[in-house]
CSV table of C-alpha atoms and ligand atoms in Angstrom, one decimal:
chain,number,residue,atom,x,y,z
A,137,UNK,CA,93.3,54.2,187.3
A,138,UNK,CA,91.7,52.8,190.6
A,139,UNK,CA,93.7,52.7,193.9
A,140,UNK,CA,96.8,54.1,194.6
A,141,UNK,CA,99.0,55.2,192.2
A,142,UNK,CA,101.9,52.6,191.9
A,143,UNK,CA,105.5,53.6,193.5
A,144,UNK,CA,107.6,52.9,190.4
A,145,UNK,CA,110.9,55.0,189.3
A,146,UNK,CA,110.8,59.1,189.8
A,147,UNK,CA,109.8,60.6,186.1
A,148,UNK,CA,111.8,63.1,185.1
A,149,UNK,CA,110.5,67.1,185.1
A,150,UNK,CA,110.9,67.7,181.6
A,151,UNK,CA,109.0,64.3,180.9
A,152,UNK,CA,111.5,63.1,178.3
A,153,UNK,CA,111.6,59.2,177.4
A,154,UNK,CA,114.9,57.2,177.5
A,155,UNK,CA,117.0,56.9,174.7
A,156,UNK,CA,117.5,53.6,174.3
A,157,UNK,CA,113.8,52.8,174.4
A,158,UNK,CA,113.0,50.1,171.1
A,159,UNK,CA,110.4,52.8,169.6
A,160,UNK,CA,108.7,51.7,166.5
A,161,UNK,CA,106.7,54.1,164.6
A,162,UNK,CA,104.4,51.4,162.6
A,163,UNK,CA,102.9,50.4,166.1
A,164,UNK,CA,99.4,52.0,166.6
A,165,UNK,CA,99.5,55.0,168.6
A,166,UNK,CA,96.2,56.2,171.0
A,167,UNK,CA,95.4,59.1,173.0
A,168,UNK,CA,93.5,58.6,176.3
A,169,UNK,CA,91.9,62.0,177.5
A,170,UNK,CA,90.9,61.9,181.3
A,171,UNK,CA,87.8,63.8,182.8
A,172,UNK,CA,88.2,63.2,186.3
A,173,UNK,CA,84.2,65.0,187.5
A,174,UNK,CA,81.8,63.4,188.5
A,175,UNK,CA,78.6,65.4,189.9
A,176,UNK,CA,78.1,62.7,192.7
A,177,UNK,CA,80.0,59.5,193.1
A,178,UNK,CA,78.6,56.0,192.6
A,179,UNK,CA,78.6,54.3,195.7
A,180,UNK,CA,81.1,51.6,194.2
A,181,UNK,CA,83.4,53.5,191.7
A,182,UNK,CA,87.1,53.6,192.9
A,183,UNK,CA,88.2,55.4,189.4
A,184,UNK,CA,90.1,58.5,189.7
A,185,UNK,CA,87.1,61.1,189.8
A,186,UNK,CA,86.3,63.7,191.9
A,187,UNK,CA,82.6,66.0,192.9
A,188,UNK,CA,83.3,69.6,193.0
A,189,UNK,CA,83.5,69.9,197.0
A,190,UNK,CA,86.7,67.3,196.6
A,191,UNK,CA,88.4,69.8,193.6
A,192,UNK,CA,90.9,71.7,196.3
A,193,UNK,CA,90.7,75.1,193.9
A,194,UNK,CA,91.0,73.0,190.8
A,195,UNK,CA,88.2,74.6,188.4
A,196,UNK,CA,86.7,72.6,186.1
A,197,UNK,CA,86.3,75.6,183.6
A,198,UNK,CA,90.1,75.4,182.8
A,199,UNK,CA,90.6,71.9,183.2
A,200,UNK,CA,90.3,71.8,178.9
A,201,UNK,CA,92.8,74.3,178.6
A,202,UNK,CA,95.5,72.5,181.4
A,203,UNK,CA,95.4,69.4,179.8
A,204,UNK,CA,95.9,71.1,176.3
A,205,UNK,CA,99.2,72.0,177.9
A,206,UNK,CA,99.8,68.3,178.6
A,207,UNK,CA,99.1,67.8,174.7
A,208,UNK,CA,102.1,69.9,173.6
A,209,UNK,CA,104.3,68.7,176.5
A,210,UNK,CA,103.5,65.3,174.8
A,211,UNK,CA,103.9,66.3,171.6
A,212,UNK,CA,107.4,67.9,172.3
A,213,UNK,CA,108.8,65.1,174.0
A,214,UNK,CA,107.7,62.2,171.3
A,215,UNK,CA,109.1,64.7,168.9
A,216,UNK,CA,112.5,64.2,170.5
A,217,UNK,CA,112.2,60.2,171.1
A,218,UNK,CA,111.3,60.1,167.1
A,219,UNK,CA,107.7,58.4,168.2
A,220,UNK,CA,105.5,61.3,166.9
A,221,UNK,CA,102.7,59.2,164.7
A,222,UNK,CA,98.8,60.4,164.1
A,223,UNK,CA,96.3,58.2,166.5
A,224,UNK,CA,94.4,55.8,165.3
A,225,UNK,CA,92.5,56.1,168.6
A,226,UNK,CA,90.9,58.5,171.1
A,227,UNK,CA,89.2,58.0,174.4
A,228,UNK,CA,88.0,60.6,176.5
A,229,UNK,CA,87.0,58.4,180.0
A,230,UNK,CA,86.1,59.4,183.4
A,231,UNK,CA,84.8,60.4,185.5
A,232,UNK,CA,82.3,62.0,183.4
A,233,UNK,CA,83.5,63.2,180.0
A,234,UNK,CA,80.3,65.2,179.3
A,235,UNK,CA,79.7,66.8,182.4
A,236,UNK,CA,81.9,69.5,180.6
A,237,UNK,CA,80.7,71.6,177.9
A,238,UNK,CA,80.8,69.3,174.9
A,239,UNK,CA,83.0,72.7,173.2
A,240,UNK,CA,85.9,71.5,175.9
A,241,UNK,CA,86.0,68.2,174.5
A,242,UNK,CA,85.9,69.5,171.1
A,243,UNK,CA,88.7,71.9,172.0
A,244,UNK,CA,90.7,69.0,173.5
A,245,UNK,CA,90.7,67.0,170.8
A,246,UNK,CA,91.3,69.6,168.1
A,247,UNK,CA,94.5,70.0,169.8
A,248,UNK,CA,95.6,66.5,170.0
A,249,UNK,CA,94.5,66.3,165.7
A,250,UNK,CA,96.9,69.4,165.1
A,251,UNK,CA,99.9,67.8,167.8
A,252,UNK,CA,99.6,64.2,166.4
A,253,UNK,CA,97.4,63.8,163.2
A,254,UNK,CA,94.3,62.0,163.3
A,255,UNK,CA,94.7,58.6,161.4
A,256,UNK,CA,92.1,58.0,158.4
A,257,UNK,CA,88.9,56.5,159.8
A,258,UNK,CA,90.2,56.9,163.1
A,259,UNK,CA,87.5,55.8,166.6
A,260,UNK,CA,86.8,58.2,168.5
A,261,UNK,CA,85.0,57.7,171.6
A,262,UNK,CA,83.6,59.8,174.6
A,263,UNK,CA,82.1,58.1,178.1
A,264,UNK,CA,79.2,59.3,178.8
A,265,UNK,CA,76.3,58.9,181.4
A,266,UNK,CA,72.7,59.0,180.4
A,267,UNK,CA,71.6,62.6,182.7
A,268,UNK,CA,74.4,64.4,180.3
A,269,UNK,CA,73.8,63.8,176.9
A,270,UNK,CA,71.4,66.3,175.0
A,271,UNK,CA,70.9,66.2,171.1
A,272,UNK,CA,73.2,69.0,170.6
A,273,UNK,CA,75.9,67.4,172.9
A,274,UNK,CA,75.8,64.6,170.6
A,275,UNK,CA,75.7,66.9,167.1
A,276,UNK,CA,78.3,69.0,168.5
A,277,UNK,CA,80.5,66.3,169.5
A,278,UNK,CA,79.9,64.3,166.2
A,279,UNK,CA,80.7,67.6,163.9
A,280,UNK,CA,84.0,67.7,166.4
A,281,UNK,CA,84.8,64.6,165.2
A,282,UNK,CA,83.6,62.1,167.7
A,283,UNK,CA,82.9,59.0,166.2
A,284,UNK,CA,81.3,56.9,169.5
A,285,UNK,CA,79.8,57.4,172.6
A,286,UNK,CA,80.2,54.6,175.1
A,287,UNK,CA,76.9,55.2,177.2
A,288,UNK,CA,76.6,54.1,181.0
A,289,UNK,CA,73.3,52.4,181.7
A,290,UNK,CA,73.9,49.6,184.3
A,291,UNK,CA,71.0,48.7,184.4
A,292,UNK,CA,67.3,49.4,183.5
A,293,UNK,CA,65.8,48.6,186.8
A,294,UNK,CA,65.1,51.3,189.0
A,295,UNK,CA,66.0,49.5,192.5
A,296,UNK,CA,69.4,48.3,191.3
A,297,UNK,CA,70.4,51.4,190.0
A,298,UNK,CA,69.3,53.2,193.2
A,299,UNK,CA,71.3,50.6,195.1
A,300,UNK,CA,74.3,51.3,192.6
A,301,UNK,CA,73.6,55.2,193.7
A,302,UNK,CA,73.0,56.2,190.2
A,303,UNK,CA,71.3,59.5,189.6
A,304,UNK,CA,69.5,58.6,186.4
A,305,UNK,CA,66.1,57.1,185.0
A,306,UNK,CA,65.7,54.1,183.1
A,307,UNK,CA,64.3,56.4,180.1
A,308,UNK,CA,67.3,58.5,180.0
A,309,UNK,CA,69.9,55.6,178.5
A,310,UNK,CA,66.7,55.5,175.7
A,311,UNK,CA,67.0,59.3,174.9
A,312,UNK,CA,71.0,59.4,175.1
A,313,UNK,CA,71.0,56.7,173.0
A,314,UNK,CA,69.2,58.1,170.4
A,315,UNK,CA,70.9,61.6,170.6
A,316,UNK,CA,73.9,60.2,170.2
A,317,UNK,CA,72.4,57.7,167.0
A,318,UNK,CA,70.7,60.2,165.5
A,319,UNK,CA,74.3,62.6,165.3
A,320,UNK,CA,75.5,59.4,163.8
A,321,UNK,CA,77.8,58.3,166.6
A,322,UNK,CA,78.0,54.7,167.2
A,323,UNK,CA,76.9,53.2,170.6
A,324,UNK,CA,78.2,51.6,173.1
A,325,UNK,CA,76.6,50.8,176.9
A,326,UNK,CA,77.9,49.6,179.8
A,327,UNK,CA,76.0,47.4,182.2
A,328,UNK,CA,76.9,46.1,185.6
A,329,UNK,CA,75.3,42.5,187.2
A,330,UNK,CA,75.4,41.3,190.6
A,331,UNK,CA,75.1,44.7,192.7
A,332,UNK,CA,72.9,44.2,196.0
A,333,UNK,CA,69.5,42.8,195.6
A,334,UNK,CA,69.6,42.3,191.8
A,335,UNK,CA,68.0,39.0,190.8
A,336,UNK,CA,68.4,36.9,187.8
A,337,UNK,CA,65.0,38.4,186.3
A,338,UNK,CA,66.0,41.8,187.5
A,339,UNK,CA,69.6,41.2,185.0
A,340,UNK,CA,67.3,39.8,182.6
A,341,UNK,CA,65.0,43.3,182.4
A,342,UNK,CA,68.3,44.8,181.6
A,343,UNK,CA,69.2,42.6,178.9
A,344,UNK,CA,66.6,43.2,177.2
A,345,UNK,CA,66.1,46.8,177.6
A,346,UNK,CA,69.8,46.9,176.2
A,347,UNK,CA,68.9,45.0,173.6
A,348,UNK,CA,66.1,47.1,172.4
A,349,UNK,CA,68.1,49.7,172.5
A,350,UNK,CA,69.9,48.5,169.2
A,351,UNK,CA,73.2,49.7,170.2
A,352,UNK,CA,76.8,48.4,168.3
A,353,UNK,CA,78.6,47.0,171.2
A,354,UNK,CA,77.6,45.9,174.7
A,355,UNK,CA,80.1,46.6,177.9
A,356,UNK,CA,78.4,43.7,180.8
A,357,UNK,CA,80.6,43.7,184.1
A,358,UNK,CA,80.4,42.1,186.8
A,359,UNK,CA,79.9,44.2,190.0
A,360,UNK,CA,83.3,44.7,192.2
A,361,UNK,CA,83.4,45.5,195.5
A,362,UNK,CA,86.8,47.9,195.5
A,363,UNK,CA,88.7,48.8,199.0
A,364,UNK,CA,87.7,52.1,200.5
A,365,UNK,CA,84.3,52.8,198.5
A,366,UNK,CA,80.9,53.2,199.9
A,367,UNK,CA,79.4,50.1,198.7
A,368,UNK,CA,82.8,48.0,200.4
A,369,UNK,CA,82.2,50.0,203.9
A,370,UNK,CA,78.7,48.8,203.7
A,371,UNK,CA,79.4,45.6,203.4
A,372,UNK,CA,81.5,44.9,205.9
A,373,UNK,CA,78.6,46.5,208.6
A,374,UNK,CA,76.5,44.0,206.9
A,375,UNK,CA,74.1,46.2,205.8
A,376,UNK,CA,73.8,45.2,202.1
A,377,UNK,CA,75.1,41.4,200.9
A,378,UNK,CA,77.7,40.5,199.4
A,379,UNK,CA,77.5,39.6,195.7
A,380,UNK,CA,77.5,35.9,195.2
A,381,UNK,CA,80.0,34.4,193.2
A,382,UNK,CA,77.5,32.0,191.8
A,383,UNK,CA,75.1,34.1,191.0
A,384,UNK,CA,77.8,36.6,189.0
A,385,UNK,CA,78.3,33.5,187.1
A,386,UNK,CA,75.0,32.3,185.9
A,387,UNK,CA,74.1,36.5,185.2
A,388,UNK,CA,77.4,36.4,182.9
A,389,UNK,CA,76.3,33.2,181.1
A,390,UNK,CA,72.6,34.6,180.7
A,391,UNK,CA,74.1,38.0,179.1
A,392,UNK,CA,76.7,36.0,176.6
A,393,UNK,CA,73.4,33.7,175.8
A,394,UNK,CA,71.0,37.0,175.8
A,395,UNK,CA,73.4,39.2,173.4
A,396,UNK,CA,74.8,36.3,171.5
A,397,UNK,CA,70.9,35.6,170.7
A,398,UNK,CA,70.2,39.8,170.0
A,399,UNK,CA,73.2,39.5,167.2
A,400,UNK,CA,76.6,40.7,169.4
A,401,UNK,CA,79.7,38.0,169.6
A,402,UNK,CA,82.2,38.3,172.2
A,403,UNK,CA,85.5,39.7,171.3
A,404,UNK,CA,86.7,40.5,175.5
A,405,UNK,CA,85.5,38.8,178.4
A,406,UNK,CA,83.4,41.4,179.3
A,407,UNK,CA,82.7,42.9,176.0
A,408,UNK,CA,80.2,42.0,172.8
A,409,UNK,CA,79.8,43.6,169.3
A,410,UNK,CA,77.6,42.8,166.6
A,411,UNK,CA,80.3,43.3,164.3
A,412,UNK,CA,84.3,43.0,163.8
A,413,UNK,CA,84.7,46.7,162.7
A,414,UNK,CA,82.4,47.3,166.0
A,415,UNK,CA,84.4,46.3,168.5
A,416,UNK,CA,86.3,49.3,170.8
A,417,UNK,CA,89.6,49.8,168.9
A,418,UNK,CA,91.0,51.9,171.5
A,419,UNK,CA,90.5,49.1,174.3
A,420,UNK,CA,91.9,46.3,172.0
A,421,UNK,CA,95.3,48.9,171.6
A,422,UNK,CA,95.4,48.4,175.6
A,423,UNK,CA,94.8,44.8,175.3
A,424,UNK,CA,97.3,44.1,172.3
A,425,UNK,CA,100.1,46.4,174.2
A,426,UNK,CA,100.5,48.9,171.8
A,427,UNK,CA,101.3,52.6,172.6
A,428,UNK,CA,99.5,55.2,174.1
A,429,UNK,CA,99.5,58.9,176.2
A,430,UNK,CA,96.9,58.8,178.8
A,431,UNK,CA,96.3,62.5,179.6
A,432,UNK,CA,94.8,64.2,182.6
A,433,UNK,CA,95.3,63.3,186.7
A,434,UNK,CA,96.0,60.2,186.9
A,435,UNK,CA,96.5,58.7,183.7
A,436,UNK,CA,99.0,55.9,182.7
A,437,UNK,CA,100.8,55.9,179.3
A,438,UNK,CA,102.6,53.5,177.8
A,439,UNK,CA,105.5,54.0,174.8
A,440,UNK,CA,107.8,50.6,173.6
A,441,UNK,CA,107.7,49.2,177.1
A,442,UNK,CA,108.3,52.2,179.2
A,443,UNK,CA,105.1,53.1,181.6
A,444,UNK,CA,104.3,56.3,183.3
A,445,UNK,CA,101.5,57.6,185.4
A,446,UNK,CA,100.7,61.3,186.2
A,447,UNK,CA,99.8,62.6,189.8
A,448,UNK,CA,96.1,61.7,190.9
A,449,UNK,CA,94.6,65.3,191.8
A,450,UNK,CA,93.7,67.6,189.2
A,451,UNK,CA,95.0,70.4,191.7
A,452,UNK,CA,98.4,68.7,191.3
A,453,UNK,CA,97.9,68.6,187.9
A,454,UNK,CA,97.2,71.9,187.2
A,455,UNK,CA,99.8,72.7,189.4
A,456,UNK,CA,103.0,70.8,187.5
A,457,UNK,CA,101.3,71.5,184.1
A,458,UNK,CA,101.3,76.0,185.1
A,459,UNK,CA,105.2,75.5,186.4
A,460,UNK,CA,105.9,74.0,182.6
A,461,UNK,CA,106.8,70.2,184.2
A,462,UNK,CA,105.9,66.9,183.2
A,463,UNK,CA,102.5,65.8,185.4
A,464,UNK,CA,104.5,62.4,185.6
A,465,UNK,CA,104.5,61.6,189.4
A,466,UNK,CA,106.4,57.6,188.3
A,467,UNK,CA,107.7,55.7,185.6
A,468,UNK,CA,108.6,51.7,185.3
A,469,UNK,CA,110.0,49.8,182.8
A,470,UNK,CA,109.0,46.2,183.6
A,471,UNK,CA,111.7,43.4,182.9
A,472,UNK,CA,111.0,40.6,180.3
A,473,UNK,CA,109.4,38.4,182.6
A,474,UNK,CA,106.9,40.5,183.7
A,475,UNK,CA,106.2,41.8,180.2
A,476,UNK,CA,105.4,38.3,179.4
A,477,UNK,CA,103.0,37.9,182.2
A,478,UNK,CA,101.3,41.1,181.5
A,479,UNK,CA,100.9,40.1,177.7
A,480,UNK,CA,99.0,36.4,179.2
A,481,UNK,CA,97.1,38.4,181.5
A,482,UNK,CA,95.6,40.5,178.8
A,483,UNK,CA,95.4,38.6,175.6
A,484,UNK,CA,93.9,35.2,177.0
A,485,UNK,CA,90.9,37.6,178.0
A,486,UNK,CA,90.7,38.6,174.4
A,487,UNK,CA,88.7,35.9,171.7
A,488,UNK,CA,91.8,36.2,169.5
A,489,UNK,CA,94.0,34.6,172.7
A,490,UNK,CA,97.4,34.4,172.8
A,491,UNK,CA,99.9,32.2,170.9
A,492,UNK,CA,101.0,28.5,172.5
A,493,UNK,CA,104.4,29.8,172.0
A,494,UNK,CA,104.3,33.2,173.7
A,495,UNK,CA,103.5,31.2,177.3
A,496,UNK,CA,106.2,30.6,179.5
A,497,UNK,CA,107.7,27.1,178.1
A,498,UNK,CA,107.8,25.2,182.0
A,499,UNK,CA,103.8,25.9,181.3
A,500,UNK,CA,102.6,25.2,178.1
A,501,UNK,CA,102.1,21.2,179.1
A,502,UNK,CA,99.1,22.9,181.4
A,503,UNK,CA,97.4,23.5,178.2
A,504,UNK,CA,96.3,20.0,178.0
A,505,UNK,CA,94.5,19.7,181.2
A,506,UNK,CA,92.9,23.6,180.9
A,507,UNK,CA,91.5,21.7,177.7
A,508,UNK,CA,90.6,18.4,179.6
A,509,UNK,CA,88.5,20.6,182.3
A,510,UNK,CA,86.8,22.3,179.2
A,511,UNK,CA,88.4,26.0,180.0
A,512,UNK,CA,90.5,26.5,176.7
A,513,UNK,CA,89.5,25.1,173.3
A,514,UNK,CA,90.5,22.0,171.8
A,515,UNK,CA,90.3,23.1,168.3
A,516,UNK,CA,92.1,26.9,168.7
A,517,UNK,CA,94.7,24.8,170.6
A,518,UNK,CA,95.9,22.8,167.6
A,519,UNK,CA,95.9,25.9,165.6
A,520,UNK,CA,98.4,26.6,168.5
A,521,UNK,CA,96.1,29.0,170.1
A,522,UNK,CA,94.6,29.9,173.4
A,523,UNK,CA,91.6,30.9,173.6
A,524,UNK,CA,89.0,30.5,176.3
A,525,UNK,CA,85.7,28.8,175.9
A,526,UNK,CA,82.2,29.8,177.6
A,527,UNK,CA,83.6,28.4,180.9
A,528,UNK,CA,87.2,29.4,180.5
A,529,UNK,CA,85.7,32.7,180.2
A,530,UNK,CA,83.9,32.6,183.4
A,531,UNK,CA,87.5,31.2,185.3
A,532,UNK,CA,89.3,33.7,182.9
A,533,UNK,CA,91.8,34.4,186.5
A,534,UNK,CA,92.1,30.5,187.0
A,535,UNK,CA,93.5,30.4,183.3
A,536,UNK,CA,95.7,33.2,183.4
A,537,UNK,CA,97.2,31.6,186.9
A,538,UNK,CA,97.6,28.4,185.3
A,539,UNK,CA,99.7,30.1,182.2
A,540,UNK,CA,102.1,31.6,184.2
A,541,UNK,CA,102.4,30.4,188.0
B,651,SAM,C1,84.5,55.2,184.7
B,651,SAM,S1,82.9,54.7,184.2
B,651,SAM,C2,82.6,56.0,183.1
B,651,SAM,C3,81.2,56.2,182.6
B,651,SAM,C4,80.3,57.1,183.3
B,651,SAM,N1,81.0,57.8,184.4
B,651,SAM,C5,79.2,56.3,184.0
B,651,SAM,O1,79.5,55.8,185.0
B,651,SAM,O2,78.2,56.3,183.4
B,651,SAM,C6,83.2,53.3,183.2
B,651,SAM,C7,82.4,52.1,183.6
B,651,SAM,O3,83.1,51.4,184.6
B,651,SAM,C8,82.2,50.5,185.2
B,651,SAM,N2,82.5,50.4,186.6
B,651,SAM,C9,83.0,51.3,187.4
B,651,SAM,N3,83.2,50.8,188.7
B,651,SAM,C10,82.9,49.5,188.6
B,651,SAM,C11,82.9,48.4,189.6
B,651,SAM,N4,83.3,48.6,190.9
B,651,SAM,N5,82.5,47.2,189.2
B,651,SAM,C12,82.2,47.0,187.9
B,651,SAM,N6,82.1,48.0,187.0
B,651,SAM,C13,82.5,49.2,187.3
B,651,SAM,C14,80.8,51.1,184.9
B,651,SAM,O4,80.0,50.2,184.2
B,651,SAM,C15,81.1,52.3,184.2
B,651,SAM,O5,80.1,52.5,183.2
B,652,SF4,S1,79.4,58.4,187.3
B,652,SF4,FE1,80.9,56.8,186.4
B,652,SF4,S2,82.9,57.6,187.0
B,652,SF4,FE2,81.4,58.8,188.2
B,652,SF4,S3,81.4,57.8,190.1
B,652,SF4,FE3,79.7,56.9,188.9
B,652,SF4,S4,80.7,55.1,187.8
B,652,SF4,FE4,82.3,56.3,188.7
């Protein structure tokens, strides 16, 4: 969702999918639900988000009721391809899900339950940050149906989430937290390390207040400075430093040492749960390549291979959405090859890893030395697996290079 949108292939107006496309039903089918406000932007967040003086006569107040027209748009057209199956995930991301009434949300996804069917123990889960989430957001959401609230604390330490530009206190991720526990939502909360005068002890503070917050599953990532933001133009007049590569590396090792310690494993590079059944369904769907509608500006979908992205600005959106056309502003159906690389690119990040065989076979002799350097696991490997180890982890890019340059 950051950046520009991709070129790609015109999408048609009507939004239909191809007819040759290899659809198969028994492949788990998610919904991602995009909430593109933000009250004030984080100095270095590139997603696709907007405050209200950048909504061009969008209005937030109808934006639940636009994208429900998105819903049966989608619903008509994987109708006709023969890929209509219930989700066995939700997401509503942002931008900032629950800066709109939690009865939008609950609207939304009432509508996507009677289009698609909810799958039985289905996760749902809405993004949320700390200012916005009030016990009866959390009761409301839960009796909606929410299972999960993924919770964005960054940090605990007041001068690194000043220098992050985030509006809230330290004591707010505490009562969000346990608004959303005591509604009997799961948790989830996102941290970031390595933003501009964070030291070790500073990351360490944060650690530990995430820990004590008891949450199911731990989001720690490391601070990227993306073209065009605040934070990047700063940088470049020198007037905050640059994050240090070295520094980002001995933070990550800390956290996976930290939460590993505190009860959470690894299951994504960037991502720790205390248990199997914990870890974020909806983002191992992405991971594994399975299907799913991303809804709302800006949102990529992907059904049996075909990929399609909708115009960025929730004025455009509205716009196609009240003229009854698809929001699609590109499509692509990547060849073979690329597939493949995609596939590496995602599943070696993943503690499951990918299969020896699935890597290109001019490659797979690299295997040896990404084991000989102490990247990739000896023992995983000659279950003809791989899978990264602490270090492989930290060089996750270098691997993935390695598999398929
Ligand atoms: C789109 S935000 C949604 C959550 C909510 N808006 C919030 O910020 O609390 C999802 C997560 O992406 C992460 N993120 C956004 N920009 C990032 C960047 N430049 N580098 C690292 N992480 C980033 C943050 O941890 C954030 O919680
Ligand atoms: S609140 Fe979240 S989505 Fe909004 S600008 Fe900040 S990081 Fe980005």
């Amino acid at each position: 969702m950051a950046g520009p949108l991709p070129l790609g292939d015109p999408a048609p107006a009507d939004g239909h999918l191809p007819d040759d496309l290899p659809i198969d039903t028994s492949v788990p089918f998610s919904a991602y639900l995009h909430i593109p406000f933000c009250t004030v932007r984080c100095g270095y967040c590139d997603f696709n988000t907007y405050t209200s003086t950048e909504l061009r006569g969008a209005k937030q107040e109808d934006y639940a009721s636009t994208l429900i027209s998105e819903i049966g748009l989608a619903r008509r057209v994987l109708a006709d391809a023969g890929a209509l199956r219930p989700m066995d995930t939700v997401f509503f991301g942002g931008g900032t899900p629950t800066l709109l009434p939690a009865g939008d949300l609950a609207r939304m996804l009432e509508a996507a339950t009677s289009a698609f069917g909810l799958a039985e123990g289905a996760e749902v889960t809405v993004e949320a940050n700390p200012d916005t989430v009030t016990p009866a957001v959390a009761r409301t959401l839960a009796a909606a149906g929410v299972t999960r609230m993924s919770v964005g604390m960054q940090s605990a330490v007041p001068h690194v989430l000043a220098s992050l530009d985030r509006t809230h206190r330290p004591e707010n991720v505490t009562t969000a937290v346990a608004a959303a526990k005591d509604a009997g939502l799961a948790v989830s909360v996102d941290l970031i390390y390595g933003a501009p005068g964070e030291s070790l002890a500073d990351w360490e503070a944060s650690l530990d207040a995430a820990l004590a917050l008891e949450s199911d599953h731990v989001s720690a990532y490391a601070l990227i400075i993306e073209d065009g933001t605040k934070l990047a133009r700063q940088i470049r007049r020198g007037e905050v430093p640059t994050p240090d590569d070295d520094v980002q590396a001995d933070m990550y090792e800390l956290a996976d040492a930290r939460l590993a310690a505190g009860g959470f494993d690894w299951y994504e590079v960037s991502n720790w749960a205390r248990t199997p059944e914990q870890r974020s369904r909806h983002n191992l769907a992405y991971w594994r390549g399975s299907d799913w509608w991303g809804f709302g500006p800006g949102a990529h979908s992907h059904v049996a291979g075909l990929r399609w992205w909708n115009v960025k600005h929730p004025a455009a959106y509205a716009q196609r959405l009240a003229a009854s056309e698809s929001p699609a502003a590109g499509t692509e159906r990547p060849d073979a090859e690329s597939r493949t690389l995609e596939r590496i690119l995602l599943l070696s990040r993943i503690r499951e890893g990918i299969a020896i065989d699935e890597v290109p076979t001019a490659n797979r002799s690299r295997v040896a030395g990404l084991i000989a350097d102490g990247l990739v696991d000896p023992a995983a490997a000659i279950r003809g697996r791989v899978q990264l180890t602490l270090r492989g982890r930290l060089l996750a890019d270098a691997v993935v290079r390695e598999l398929t340059d």
